Amino acid sequence: MCGIVGYIGHKNVLPILLTGLKRLEYRGYDSAGIATITENQLAIEKQSGKLSILENSINSTNMNGSIGIGHTRWATHGAPTKSNAHPHTDCKSNIALIHNGIIENYATLRKALIEKGHKFVTETDTEVVPHLIEEFYDGDFELAFRQALSELSGAYGFAVLSSHDPDKIYVARQGSPLVIGLGEGEFFVASDVSAIVSHTRSVFYLNDGEMAILSRGGIKTKTITNEPTKKKIEKITFDLGRIEKSGYPHYMLKEIFEQPKTITDSFRGRLLQSEGRVRLGGLSEVEERLADAAKIYLIACGTSWHAALIAEYIIEEYCRIPVEVEYASEFRYRNPVVNKNDVIIVISQSGETADTLAALKEGKHKGALCLGIVNSVGSTIARETDAGVYIHAGPEIGVASTKAFTSQVTVLVQIMLLIARKKSMSVVMGQSIIEELIHVPDKIKTILAQSQIIEDIADKFKDKSNFLYLGRGVNFPVALEGALKLKEISYIHAEGYPAAEMKHGPIALIDEDMPVVFIATKDLIYDKVISNIEEVRARKGKVIAIACQGDEKISKLADHVIYIPETSQVLMPILSVIPLQLLAYYIAVKRGCDVDQPRNLAKSVTVE
Ligand code: AGP
């Protein structure tokens, strides 16, 4: 999604803006631009394509100054062209504005402004805003800004410069995150803290309906209806090193190999091993309501939805509470039956996914207790829920989610334990699951040590056009996740199915050109999976199996086997997904794909 960065202080603003935008590249973008003010004159430079193109064009100008804003755009309205890139201006180029979000009533506003003589030069929704401010401006820029905001509907994070008020940056948020950084006589604004963490660790987050005015003398915060607000300054703890690639060729590979640590971080300080239970501070006020839920809705998108599907199996198995897994985009529009004693749990790595946020708001409106499982601290979803659990996976930069997924599943297992131990699960059962969980990080390391074997397998299948992923029980969502990983970074068509479903249609696809990945770990339905493998082989299908160490039978049936350690059934998905992450990664790299920023995708889908 779009990235925003701004600075006001006494340093040269250009390197601060460009470095900040580079930290936001992972969000996905197709054009970029900046605006500065020097001697009360606005200067604007913008380009389509990658930041390097913008940087070159800036270097050919005499732009400078110590106040500025910068933007990376992921096109929603209007093609990814130079003219559609932000910042956008008013008719007289006294106002430069950058925006993250969608102005839903822009067409009406544009029509009315054109009738008043305003000239538009882009196809974007955003361009109406600087013209609206211009329309209202009558000597008081702040008033004009607030009046314009009051006319808008939709989602926005704005940063605005104006030669009418050259020593201030105006920012406002409604639905798209903005974080404010505080330095010594200098201040920052960004859509994501990673853009400014190298300058300051003291930050606060704007809430919906809130604005701020940044000047060299300090920051004023208020609602857009002009009510002053007080902000709590937070300290950012993660270090920049975790954001860099640490020597890996891609963020995605770094994040796959980080999983032993991130899984540990997702349960650190939360396991009461001797009592066979967990302590989740973020849920302490709502534990009883959660355990007494009549029904639990798990709502998410994409990979987070796959984590929800895994949780459905284990929560129903051990907590005996009905669970319904929903795509957020469907839940928000289908008028679901939600009762007051239901609990909704939304799952989101970014905490900014528009569909998930909307589903959350719908659940809150219907009176359910709404909880969140989120990675990004201080994100909108995290702050909209009644309570929640952070997964502590650290910044996930690769668009394809890996470490966040396994940490989501680990937190969901802990939530299952929290509930089950209040119900029928024994202390011994709780202790055994916790004991297994503590060993998962080391077991992941043994899987990662096979990366060369997996890379060799990837080499054999990198030119295939279709893949089928099959699994049963908790491994069915893992099959879906493996298929999603492959298709989103290698652009190979891949489908995940319950293994038993193959005979109801997909088996027609099987031939020697169709690789079939089976998750065939030892469980109560292992023999059924073996039968499915034999059905594929009878039709000359090529089989890649994920199996447990010591499984001799599978090596006689599969063309390739990746062995993983055994563990408790509820934890098996955390292990069985690792080889699928690596398989997708190596195939994508061998196909020359942009692994960290796959085409058409964004890290956080903050628009519908
Ligand atoms: C997963 O690899 C994708 N990047 C995508 O499906 C993602 O999981 C989905 O957009 C949900 O994002 P969230 O977890 O940040 O809400």
mmCIF file of C-alpha atoms in Angstrom, residues 238-268 349 375 391-398 400-408 410 440-449 451 574-575 577-578 581-582 585-586 596 603:
data_model
loop_
_atom_site.group_PDB
_atom_site.id
_atom_site.type_symbol
_atom_site.label_atom_id
_atom_site.label_comp_id
_atom_site.label_asym_id
_atom_site.label_seq_id
_atom_site.Cartn_x
_atom_site.Cartn_y
_atom_site.Cartn_z
ATOM 1 C CA PHE A 238 12.848 -3.490 17.770
ATOM 2 C CA ASP A 239 16.181 -2.456 16.188
ATOM 3 C CA LEU A 240 16.823 -1.604 12.593
ATOM 4 C CA GLY A 241 18.956 -4.733 12.207
ATOM 5 C CA ARG A 242 15.806 -6.777 12.248
ATOM 6 C CA ILE A 243 14.598 -4.754 9.316
ATOM 7 C CA GLU A 244 17.690 -5.159 7.225
ATOM 8 C CA LYS A 245 18.286 -8.460 5.423
ATOM 9 C CA SER A 246 21.068 -9.563 7.731
ATOM 10 C CA GLY A 247 23.029 -11.003 4.864
ATOM 11 C CA TYR A 248 20.238 -13.007 3.276
ATOM 12 C CA PRO A 249 19.532 -12.436 -0.445
ATOM 13 C CA HIS A 250 15.885 -11.694 0.270
ATOM 14 C CA TYR A 251 13.793 -10.598 3.223
ATOM 15 C CA MET A 252 11.620 -13.691 2.689
ATOM 16 C CA LEU A 253 14.520 -16.112 3.173
ATOM 17 C CA LYS A 254 15.697 -14.142 6.221
ATOM 18 C CA GLU A 255 12.205 -14.361 7.687
ATOM 19 C CA ILE A 256 11.915 -18.104 6.972
ATOM 20 C CA PHE A 257 15.198 -18.654 8.817
ATOM 21 C CA GLU A 258 14.130 -16.338 11.660
ATOM 22 C CA GLN A 259 11.307 -18.690 12.627
ATOM 23 C CA PRO A 260 13.108 -20.595 15.404
ATOM 24 C CA LYS A 261 13.540 -17.212 17.115
ATOM 25 C CA THR A 262 10.155 -15.745 16.252
ATOM 26 C CA ILE A 263 8.327 -18.870 17.462
ATOM 27 C CA THR A 264 10.241 -18.554 20.737
ATOM 28 C CA ASP A 265 9.293 -14.884 20.934
ATOM 29 C CA SER A 266 5.629 -15.779 20.384
ATOM 30 C CA PHE A 267 5.506 -17.901 23.558
ATOM 31 C CA ARG A 268 8.266 -16.254 25.628
ATOM 32 C CA GLN A 349 -0.087 -9.550 10.487
ATOM 33 C CA ASN A 375 1.905 -8.561 14.606
ATOM 34 C CA ILE A 391 2.573 -12.380 18.000
ATOM 35 C CA HIS A 392 5.972 -10.618 18.369
ATOM 36 C CA ALA A 393 7.277 -11.827 15.000
ATOM 37 C CA GLY A 394 9.038 -8.490 14.375
ATOM 38 C CA PRO A 395 8.632 -6.557 11.117
ATOM 39 C CA GLU A 396 7.702 -8.907 8.279
ATOM 40 C CA ILE A 397 9.023 -7.257 5.143
ATOM 41 C CA GLY A 398 8.569 -9.969 2.499
ATOM 42 C CA ALA A 400 4.667 -13.424 1.233
ATOM 43 C CA SER A 401 3.934 -14.072 4.886
ATOM 44 C CA THR A 402 6.040 -16.789 6.525
ATOM 45 C CA LYS A 403 7.193 -16.084 10.093
ATOM 46 C CA ALA A 404 3.971 -14.258 10.909
ATOM 47 C CA PHE A 405 1.964 -17.324 9.882
ATOM 48 C CA THR A 406 3.837 -19.724 12.153
ATOM 49 C CA SER A 407 3.686 -17.229 15.017
ATOM 50 C CA GLN A 408 -0.042 -16.749 14.468
ATOM 51 C CA THR A 410 1.638 -20.636 17.847
ATOM 52 C CA VAL A 440 9.461 -26.640 18.172
ATOM 53 C CA PRO A 441 12.169 -23.980 17.512
ATOM 54 C CA ASP A 442 14.922 -26.606 17.522
ATOM 55 C CA LYS A 443 12.821 -28.879 15.313
ATOM 56 C CA ILE A 444 12.428 -26.030 12.846
ATOM 57 C CA LYS A 445 16.219 -25.703 12.759
ATOM 58 C CA THR A 446 16.536 -29.350 11.659
ATOM 59 C CA ILE A 447 14.104 -28.647 8.798
ATOM 60 C CA LEU A 448 15.947 -25.486 7.761
ATOM 61 C CA ALA A 449 19.169 -27.530 7.677
ATOM 62 C CA SER A 451 17.327 -26.266 2.635
ATOM 63 C CA ILE A 574 4.115 -25.143 12.316
ATOM 64 C CA LEU A 575 6.671 -27.713 11.145
ATOM 65 C CA VAL A 577 4.678 -25.541 6.473
ATOM 66 C CA ILE A 578 8.429 -24.784 6.660
ATOM 67 C CA GLN A 581 7.820 -21.986 2.362
ATOM 68 C CA LEU A 582 11.320 -22.955 1.203
ATOM 69 C CA TYR A 585 10.984 -19.482 -2.273
ATOM 70 C CA TYR A 586 13.566 -21.494 -4.258
ATOM 71 C CA ASP A 596 10.067 -9.858 -1.765
ATOM 72 C CA LYS A 603 2.267 -6.246 1.967
#
